[in-house]
mmCIF file of C-alpha atoms and ligand atoms in Angstrom:
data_model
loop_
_atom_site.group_PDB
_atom_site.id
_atom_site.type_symbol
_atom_site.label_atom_id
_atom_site.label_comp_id
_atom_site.label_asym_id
_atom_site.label_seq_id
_atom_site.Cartn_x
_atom_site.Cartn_y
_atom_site.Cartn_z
ATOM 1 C CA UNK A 1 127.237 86.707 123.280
ATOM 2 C CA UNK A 2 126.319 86.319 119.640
ATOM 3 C CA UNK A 3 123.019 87.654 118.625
ATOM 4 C CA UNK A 4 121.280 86.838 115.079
ATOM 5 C CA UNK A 5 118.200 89.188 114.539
ATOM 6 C CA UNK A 6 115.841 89.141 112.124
ATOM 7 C CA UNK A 7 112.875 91.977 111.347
ATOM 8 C CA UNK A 8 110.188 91.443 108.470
ATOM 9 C CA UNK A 9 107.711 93.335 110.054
ATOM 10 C CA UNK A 10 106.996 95.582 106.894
ATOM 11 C CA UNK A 11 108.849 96.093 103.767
ATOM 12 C CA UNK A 12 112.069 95.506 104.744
ATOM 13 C CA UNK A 13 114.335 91.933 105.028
ATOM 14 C CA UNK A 14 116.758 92.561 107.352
ATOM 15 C CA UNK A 15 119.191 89.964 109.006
ATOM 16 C CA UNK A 16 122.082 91.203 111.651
ATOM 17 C CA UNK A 17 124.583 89.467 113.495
ATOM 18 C CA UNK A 18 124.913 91.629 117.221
ATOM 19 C CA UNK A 19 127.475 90.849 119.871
ATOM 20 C CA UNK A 20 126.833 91.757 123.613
ATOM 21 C CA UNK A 21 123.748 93.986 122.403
ATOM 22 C CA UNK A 22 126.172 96.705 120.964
ATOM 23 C CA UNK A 23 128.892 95.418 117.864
ATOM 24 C CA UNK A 24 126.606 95.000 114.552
ATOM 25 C CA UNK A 25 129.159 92.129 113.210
ATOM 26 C CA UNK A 26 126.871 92.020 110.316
ATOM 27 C CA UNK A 27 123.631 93.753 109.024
ATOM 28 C CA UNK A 28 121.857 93.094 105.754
ATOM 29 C CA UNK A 29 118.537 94.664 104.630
ATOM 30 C CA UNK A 30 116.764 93.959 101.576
ATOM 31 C CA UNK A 31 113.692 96.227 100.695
ATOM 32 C CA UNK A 32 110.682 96.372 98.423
ATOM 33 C CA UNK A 33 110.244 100.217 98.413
ATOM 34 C CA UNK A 34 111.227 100.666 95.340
ATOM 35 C CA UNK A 35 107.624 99.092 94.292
ATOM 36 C CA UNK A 36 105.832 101.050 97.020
ATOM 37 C CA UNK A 37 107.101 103.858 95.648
ATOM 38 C CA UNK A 38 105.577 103.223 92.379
ATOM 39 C CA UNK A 39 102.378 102.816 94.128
ATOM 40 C CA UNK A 40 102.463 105.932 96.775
ATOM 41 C CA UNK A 41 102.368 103.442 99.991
ATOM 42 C CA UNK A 42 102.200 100.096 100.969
ATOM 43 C CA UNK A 43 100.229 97.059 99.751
ATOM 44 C CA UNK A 44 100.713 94.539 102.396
ATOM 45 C CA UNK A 45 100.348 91.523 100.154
ATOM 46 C CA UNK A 46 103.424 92.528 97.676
ATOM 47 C CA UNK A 47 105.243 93.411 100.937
ATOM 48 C CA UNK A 48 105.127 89.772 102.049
ATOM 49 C CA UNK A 49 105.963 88.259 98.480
ATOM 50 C CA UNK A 50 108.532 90.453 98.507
ATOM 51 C CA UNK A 51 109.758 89.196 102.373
ATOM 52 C CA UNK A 52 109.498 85.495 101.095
ATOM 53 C CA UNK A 53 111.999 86.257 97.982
ATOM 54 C CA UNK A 54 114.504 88.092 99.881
ATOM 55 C CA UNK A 55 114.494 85.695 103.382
ATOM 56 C CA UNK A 56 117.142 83.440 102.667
ATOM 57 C CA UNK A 57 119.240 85.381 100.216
ATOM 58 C CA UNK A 58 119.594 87.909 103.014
ATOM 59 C CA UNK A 59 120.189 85.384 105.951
ATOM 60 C CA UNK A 60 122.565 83.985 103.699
ATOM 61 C CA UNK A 61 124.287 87.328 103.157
ATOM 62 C CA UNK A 62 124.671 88.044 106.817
ATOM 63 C CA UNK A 63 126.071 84.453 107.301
ATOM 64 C CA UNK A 64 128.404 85.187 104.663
ATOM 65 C CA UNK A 65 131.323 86.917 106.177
ATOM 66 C CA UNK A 66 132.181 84.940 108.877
ATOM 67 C CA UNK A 67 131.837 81.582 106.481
ATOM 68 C CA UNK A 68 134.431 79.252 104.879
ATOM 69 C CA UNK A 69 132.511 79.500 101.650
ATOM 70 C CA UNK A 70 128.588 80.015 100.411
ATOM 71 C CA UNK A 71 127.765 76.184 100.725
ATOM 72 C CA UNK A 72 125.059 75.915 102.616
ATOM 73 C CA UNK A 73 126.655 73.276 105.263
ATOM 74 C CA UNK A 74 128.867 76.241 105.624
ATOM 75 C CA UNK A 75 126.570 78.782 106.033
ATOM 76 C CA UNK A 76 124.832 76.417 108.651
ATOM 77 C CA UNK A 77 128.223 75.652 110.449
ATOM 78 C CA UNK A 78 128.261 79.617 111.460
ATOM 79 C CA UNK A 79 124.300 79.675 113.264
ATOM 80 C CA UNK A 80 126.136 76.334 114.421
ATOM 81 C CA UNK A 81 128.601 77.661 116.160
ATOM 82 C CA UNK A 82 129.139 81.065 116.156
ATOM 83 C CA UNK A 83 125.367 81.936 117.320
ATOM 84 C CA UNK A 84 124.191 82.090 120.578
ATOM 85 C CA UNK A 85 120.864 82.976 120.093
ATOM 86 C CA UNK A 86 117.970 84.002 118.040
ATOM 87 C CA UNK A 87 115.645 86.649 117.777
ATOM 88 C CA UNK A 88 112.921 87.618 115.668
ATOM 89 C CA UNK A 89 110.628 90.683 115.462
ATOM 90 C CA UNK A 90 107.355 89.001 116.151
ATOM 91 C CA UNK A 91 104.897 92.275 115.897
ATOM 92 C CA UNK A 92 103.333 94.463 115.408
ATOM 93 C CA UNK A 93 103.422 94.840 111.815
ATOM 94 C CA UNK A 94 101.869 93.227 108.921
ATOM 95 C CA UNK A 95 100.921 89.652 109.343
ATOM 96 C CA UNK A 96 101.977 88.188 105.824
ATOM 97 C CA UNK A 97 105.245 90.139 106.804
ATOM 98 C CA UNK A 98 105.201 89.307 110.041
ATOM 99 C CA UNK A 99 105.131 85.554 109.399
ATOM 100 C CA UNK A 100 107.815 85.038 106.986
ATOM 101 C CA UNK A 101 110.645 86.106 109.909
ATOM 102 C CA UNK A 102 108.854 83.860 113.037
ATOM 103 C CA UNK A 103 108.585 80.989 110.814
ATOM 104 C CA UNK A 104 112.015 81.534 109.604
ATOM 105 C CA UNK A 105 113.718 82.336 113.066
ATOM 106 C CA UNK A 106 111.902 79.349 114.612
ATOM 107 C CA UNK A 107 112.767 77.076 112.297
ATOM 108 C CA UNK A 108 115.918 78.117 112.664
ATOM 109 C CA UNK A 109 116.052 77.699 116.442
ATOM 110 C CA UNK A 110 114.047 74.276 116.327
ATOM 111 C CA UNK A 111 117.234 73.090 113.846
ATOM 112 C CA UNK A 112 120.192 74.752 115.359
ATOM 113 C CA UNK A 113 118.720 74.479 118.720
ATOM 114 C CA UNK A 114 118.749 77.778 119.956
ATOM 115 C CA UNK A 115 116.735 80.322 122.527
ATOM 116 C CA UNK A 116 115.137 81.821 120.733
ATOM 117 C CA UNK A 117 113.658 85.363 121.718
ATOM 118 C CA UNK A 118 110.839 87.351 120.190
ATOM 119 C CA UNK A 119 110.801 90.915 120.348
ATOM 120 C CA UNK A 120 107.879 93.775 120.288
ATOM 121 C CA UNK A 121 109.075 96.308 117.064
ATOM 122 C CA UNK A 122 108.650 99.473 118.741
ATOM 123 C CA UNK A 123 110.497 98.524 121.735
ATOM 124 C CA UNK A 124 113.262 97.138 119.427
ATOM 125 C CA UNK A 125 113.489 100.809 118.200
ATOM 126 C CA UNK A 126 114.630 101.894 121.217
ATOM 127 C CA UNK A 127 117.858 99.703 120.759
ATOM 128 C CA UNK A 128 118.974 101.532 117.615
ATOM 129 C CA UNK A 129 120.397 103.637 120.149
ATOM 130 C CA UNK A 130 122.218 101.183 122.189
ATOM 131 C CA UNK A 131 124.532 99.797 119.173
ATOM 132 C CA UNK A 132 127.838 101.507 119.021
ATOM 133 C CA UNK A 133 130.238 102.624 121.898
ATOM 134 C CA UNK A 134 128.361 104.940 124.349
ATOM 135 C CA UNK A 135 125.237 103.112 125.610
ATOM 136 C CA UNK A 136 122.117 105.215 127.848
ATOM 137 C CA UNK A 137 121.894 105.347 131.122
ATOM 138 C CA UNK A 138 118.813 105.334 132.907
ATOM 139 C CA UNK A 139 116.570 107.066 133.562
ATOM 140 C CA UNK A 140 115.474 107.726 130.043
ATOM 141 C CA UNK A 141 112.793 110.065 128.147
ATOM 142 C CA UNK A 142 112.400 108.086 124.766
ATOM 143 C CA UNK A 143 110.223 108.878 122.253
ATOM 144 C CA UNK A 144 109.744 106.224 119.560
ATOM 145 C CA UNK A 145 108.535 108.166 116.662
ATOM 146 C CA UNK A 146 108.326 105.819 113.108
ATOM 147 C CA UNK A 147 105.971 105.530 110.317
ATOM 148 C CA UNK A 148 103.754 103.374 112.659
ATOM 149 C CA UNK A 149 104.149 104.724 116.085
ATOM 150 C CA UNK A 150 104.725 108.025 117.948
ATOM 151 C CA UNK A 151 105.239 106.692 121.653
ATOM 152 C CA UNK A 152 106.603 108.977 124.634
ATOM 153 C CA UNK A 153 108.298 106.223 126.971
ATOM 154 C CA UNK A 154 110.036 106.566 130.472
ATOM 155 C CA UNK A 155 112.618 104.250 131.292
ATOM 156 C CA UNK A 156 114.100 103.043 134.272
ATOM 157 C CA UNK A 157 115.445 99.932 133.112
ATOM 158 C CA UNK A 158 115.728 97.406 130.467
ATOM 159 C CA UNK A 159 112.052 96.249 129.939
ATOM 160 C CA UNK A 160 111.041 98.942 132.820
ATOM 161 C CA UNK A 161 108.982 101.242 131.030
ATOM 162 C CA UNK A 162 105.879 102.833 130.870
ATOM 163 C CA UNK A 163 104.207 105.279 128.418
ATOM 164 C CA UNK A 164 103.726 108.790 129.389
ATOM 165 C CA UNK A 165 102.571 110.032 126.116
ATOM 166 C CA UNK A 166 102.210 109.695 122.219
ATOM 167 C CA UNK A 167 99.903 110.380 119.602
ATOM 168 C CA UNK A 168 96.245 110.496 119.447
ATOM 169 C CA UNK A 169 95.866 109.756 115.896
ATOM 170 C CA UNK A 170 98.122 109.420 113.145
ATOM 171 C CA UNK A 171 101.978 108.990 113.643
ATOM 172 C CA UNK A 172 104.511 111.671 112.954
ATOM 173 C CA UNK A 173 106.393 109.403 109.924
ATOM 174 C CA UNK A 174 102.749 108.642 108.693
ATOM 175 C CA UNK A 175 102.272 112.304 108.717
ATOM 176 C CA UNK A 176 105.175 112.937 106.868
ATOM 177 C CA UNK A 177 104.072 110.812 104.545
ATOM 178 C CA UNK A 178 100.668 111.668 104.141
ATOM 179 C CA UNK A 179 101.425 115.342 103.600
ATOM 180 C CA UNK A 180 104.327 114.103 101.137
ATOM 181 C CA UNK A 181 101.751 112.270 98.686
ATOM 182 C CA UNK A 182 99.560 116.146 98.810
ATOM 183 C CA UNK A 183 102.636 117.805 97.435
ATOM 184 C CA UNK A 184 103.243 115.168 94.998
ATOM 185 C CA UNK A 185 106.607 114.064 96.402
ATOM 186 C CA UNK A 186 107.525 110.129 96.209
ATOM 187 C CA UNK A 187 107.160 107.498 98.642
ATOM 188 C CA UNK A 188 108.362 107.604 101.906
ATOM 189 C CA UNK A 189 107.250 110.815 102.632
ATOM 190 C CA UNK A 190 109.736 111.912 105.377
ATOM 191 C CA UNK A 191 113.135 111.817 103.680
ATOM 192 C CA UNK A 192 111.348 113.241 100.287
ATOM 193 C CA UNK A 193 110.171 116.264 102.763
ATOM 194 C CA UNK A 194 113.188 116.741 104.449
ATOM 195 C CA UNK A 195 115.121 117.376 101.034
ATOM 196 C CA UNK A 196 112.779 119.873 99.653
ATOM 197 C CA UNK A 197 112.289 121.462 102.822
ATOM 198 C CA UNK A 198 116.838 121.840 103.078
ATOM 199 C CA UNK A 199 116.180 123.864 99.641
ATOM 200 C CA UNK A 200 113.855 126.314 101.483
ATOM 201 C CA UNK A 201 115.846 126.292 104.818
ATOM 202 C CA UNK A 202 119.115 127.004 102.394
ATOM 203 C CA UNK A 203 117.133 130.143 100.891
ATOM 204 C CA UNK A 204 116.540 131.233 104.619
ATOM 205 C CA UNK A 205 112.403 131.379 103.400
ATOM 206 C CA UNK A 206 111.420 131.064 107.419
ATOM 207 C CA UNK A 207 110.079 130.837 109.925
ATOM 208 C CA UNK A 208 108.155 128.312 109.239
ATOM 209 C CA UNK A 209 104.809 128.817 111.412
ATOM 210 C CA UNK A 210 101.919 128.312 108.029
ATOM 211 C CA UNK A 211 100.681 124.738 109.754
ATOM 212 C CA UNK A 212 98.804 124.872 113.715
ATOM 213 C CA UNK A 213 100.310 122.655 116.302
ATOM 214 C CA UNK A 214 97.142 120.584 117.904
ATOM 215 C CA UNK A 215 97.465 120.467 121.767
ATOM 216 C CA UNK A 216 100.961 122.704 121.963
ATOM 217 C CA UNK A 217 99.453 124.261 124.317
ATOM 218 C CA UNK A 218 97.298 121.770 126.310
ATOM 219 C CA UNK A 219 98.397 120.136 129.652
ATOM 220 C CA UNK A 220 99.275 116.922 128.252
ATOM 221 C CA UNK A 221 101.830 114.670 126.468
ATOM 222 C CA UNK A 222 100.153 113.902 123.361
ATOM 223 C CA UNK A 223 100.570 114.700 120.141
ATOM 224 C CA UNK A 224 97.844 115.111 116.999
ATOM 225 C CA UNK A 225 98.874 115.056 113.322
ATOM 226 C CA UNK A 226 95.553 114.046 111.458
ATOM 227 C CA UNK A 227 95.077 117.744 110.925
ATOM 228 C CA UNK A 228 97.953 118.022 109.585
ATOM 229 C CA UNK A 229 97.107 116.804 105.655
ATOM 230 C CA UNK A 230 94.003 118.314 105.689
ATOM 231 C CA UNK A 231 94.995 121.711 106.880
ATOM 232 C CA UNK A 232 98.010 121.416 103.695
ATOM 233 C CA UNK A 233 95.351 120.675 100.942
ATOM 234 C CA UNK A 234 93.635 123.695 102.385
ATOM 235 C CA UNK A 235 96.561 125.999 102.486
ATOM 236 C CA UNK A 236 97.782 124.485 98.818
ATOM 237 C CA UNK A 237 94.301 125.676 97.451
ATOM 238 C CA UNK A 238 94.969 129.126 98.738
ATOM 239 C CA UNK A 239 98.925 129.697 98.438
ATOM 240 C CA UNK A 240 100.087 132.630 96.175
ATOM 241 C CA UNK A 241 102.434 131.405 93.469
ATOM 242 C CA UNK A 242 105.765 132.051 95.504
ATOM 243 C CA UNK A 243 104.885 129.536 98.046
ATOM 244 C CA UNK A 244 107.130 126.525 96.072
ATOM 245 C CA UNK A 245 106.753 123.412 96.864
ATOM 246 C CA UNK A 246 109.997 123.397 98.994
ATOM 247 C CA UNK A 247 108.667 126.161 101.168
ATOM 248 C CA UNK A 248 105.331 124.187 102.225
ATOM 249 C CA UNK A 249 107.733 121.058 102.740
ATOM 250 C CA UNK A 250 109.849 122.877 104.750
ATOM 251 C CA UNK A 251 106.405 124.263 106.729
ATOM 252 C CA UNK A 252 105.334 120.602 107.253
ATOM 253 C CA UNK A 253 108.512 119.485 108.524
ATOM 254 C CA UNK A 254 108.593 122.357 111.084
ATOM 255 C CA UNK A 255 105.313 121.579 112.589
ATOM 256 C CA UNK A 256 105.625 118.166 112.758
ATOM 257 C CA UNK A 257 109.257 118.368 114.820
ATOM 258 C CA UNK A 258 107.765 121.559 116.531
ATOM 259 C CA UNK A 259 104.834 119.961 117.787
ATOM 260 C CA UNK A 260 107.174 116.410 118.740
ATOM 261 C CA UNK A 261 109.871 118.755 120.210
ATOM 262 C CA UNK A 262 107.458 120.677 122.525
ATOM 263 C CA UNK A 263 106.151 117.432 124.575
ATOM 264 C CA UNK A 264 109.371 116.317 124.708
ATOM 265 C CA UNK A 265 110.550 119.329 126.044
ATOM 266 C CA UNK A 266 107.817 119.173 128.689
ATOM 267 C CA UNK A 267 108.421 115.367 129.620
ATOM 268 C CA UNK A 268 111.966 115.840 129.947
ATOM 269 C CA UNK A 269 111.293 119.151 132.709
ATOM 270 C CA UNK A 270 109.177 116.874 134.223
ATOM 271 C CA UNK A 271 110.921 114.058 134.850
ATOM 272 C CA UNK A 272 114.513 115.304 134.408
ATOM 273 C CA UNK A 273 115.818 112.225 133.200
ATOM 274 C CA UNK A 274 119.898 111.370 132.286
ATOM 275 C CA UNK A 275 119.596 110.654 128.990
ATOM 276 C CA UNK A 276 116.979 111.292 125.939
ATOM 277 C CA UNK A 277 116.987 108.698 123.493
ATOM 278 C CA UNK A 278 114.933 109.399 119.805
ATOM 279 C CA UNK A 279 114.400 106.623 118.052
ATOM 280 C CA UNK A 280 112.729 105.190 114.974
ATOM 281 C CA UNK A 281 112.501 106.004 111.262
ATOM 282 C CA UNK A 282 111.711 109.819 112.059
ATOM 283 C CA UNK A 283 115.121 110.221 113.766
ATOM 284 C CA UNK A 284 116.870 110.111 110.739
ATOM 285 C CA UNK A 285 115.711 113.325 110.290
ATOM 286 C CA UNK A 286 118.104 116.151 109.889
ATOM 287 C CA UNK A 287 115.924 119.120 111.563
ATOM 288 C CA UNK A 288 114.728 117.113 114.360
ATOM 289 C CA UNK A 289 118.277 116.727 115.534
ATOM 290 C CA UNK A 290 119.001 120.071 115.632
ATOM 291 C CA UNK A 291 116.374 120.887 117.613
ATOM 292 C CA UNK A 292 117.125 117.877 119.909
ATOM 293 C CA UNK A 293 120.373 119.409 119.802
ATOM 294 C CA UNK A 294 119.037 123.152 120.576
ATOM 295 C CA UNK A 295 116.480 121.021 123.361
ATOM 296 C CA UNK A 296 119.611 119.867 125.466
ATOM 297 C CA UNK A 297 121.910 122.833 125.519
ATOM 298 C CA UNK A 298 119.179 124.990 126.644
ATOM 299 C CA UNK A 299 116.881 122.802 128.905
ATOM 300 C CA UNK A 300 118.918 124.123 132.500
ATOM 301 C CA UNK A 301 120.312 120.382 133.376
ATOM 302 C CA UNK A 302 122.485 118.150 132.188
ATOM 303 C CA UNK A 303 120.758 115.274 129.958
ATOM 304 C CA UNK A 304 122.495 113.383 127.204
ATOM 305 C CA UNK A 305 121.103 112.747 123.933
ATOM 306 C CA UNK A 306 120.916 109.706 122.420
ATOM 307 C CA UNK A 307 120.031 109.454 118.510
ATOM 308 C CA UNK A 308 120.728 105.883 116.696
ATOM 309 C CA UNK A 309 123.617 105.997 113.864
ATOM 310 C CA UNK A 310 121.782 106.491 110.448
ATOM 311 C CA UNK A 311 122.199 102.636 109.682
ATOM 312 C CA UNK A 312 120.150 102.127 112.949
ATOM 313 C CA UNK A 313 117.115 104.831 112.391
ATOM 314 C CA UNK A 314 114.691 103.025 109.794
ATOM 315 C CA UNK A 315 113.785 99.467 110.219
ATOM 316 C CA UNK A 316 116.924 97.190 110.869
ATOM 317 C CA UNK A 317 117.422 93.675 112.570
ATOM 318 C CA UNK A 318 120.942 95.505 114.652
ATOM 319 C CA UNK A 319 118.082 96.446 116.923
ATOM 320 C CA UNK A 320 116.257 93.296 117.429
ATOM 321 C CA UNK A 321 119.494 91.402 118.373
ATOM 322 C CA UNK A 322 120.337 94.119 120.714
ATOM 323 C CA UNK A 323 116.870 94.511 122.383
ATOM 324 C CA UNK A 324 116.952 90.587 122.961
ATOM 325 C CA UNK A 325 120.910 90.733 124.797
ATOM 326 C CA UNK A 326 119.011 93.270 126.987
ATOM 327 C CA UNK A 327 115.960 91.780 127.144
ATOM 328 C CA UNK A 328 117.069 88.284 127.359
ATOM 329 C CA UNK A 329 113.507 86.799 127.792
ATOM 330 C CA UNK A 330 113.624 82.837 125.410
ATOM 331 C CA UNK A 331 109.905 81.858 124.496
ATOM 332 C CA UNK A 332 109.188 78.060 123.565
ATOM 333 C CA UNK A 333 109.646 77.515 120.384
ATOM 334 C CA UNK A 334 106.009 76.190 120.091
ATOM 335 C CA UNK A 335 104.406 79.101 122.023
ATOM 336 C CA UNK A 336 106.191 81.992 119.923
ATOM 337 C CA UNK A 337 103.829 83.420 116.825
ATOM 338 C CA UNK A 338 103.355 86.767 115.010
ATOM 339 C CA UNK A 339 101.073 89.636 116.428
ATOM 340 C CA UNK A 340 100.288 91.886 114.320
ATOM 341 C CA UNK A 341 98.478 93.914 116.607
ATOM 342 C CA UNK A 342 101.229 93.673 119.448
ATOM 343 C CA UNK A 343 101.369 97.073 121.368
ATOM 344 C CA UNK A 344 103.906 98.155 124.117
HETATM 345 O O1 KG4 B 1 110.956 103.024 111.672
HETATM 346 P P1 KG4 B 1 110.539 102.961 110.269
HETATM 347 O O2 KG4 B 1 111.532 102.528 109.239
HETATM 348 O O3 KG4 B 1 109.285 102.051 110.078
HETATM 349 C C1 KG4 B 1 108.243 101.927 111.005
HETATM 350 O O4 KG4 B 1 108.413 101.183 112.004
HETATM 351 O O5 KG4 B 1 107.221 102.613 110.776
HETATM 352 O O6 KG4 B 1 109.997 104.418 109.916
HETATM 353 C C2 KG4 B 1 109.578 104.762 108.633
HETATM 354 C C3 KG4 B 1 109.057 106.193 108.695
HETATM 355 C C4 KG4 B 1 108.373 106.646 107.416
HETATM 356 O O7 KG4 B 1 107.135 107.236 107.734
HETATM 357 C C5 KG4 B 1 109.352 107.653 106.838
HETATM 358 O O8 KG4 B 1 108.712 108.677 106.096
HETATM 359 C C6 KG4 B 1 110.009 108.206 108.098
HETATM 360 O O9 KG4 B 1 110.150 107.103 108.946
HETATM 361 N N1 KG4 B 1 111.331 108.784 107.793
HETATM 362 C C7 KG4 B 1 111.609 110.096 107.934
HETATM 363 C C8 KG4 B 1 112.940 110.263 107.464
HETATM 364 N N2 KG4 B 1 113.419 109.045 107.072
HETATM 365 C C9 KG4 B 1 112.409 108.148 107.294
HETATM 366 N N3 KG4 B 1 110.871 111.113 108.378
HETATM 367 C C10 KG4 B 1 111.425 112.339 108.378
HETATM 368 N N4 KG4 B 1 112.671 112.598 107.923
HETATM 369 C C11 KG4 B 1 113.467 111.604 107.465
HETATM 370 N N5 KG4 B 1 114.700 111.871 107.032
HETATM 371 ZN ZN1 ZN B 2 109.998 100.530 112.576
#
């Protein structure tokens, strides 16, 4: 079954052609974070001009390969026939985003006349781990942690979830980011961190233990970052000269996987689940692996980890077309709109 996903739910266009919820037979993303960048975060309303310019040049492009040539009544002959289905990301996210992929995908599906399936973002997440040739098994810890969300789920199924834990405040990526901007490092904040902090790490400058971890301690699954920002201004301030720049990024990043790491480490004990799936922008991150890594081989019991291929990590439609083979849940047409606000 032939899946073709679309996500606008922030700054990215991205358009994906998924078989059987695991080949990506196509995947195109367009972005506008080059201009965020210039600005030091988001401004929702450029994000959405941005989604309407690069819609149907990047549905096009995913088209495009499996097409006799670019005309259009070629392009159309492949949703035609080669698609079984659609599926959109239809929140949460921002609105003017939000809307230019439902009103896309359902005109689509109102023309073609397909199902067409819409699909929660954070949940979609989860799927970046299921494309590619070794799928989870269930039960599964997951822990969606993006720019937007920082969500400790337990699985038992597809759609059979329930959340056991997550942040009370800001999420980790937003922390990342946050603390980025106070060190004067570019837009997103996580992969600009994550390459200073490899020039510390390289010089062997650690441990890294400068920045608290809020409720490490505390019986409970959540996590708290706001802190985080304000406790690096402080410690900026104060800093003698030989703390670089690369040193405090490479503090940041510790406490922020530290303090993720530690719950997860305590859900997983708890429920002792088969596989541990991390998901979302954050996962593209290079320490939190290895301590994933470290997490598994020295937990006691056997639990496989599941991290999404790079491609699949930030925002991506692969996932939504693999969420919806799993999910496989068609909404009318007419009753199918954009929630900005949609949670889990
Ligand atoms: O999943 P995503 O693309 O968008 C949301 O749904 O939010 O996640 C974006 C977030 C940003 O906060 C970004 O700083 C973070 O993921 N991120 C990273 C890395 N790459 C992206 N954080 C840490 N290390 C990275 N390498
Ligand atoms: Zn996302």
């Amino acid at each position: 079954m032939k899946i073709l996903g679309i996500e606008t739910s922030c700054d990215e266009t991205s358009v994906a052609i998924v078989e059987d919820g695991r080949n990506v037979l196509s995947l195109k993303t367009a972005s506008s974070l080059d201009l965020h960048a210039l600005t030091g975060g988001i401004i929702p309303e450029e994000a959405a001009r941005k989604q309407v310019e690069f819609m149907l040049p990047t549905l096009e492009a995913a088209l495009l390969p499996f097409a006799k040539s670019k005309r259009l009544k070629d392009l159309h002959s492949v949703i035609e026939k080669d698609i079984d289905a659609i599926a959109v990301t239809s929140g949460p996210g921002l609105i003017g985003s939000l809307l230019v992929g439902v009103e896309t995908a359902k005109t689509l599906a109102l023309v073609f006349n397909k199902p067409l399936i819409p699909i929660n973002h954070v949940y979609a997440h989860i799927y970046g781990a299921f494309l590619g040739d070794t799928q989870p098994e269930f039960p599964a810890v997951v822990a969606v942690v993006s720019g937007g969300h920082t969500e400790f789920i337990y699985m038992t199924g597809h759609g059979e979830y329930e959340i056991i834990g997550g942040t009370r405040d800001d999420a980790a990526g937003e922390a990342f980011d946050k603390c980025a901007r106070v060190l004067g490092l570019n837009y997103p904040g996580g992969p600009a961190i994550s390459k200073a902090a490899k020039i510390s790490r390289d010089k062997n400058e650690g441990p890294y233990n400068l920045f608290p971890r809020p409720l490490a301690n505390a019986p409970t699954n959540d996590v708290s970052f706001s802190g985080l920002k304000t406790s690096v201004i402080n410690h900026v301030k104060t800093l003698p000269e030989e703390f670089s720049r690369d040193r405090i990024a490479a503090e940041v990043e510790e406490a922020i996987c530290g303090s993720l790491l530690t719950k997860i480490e305590r859900i997983c004990v708890e429920k002792r689940p088969k596989s541990l799936i991390f998901c979302g922008g954050v996962s593209a991150n290079a320490r939190v692996r290895e301590l994933l890594n470290s997490l598994i081989e020295n937990v006691g019991f056997p639990i496989a980890l599941h991290v999404p291929q790079m491609p699949y990590t930030t925002d991506n439609a692969a996932m939504v077309a693999s969420c919806a083979y799993y999910l496989n849940q068609p909404e009318r047409i007419e009753d199918i709109t954009a929630h900005p606000e949609w949670s889990l």
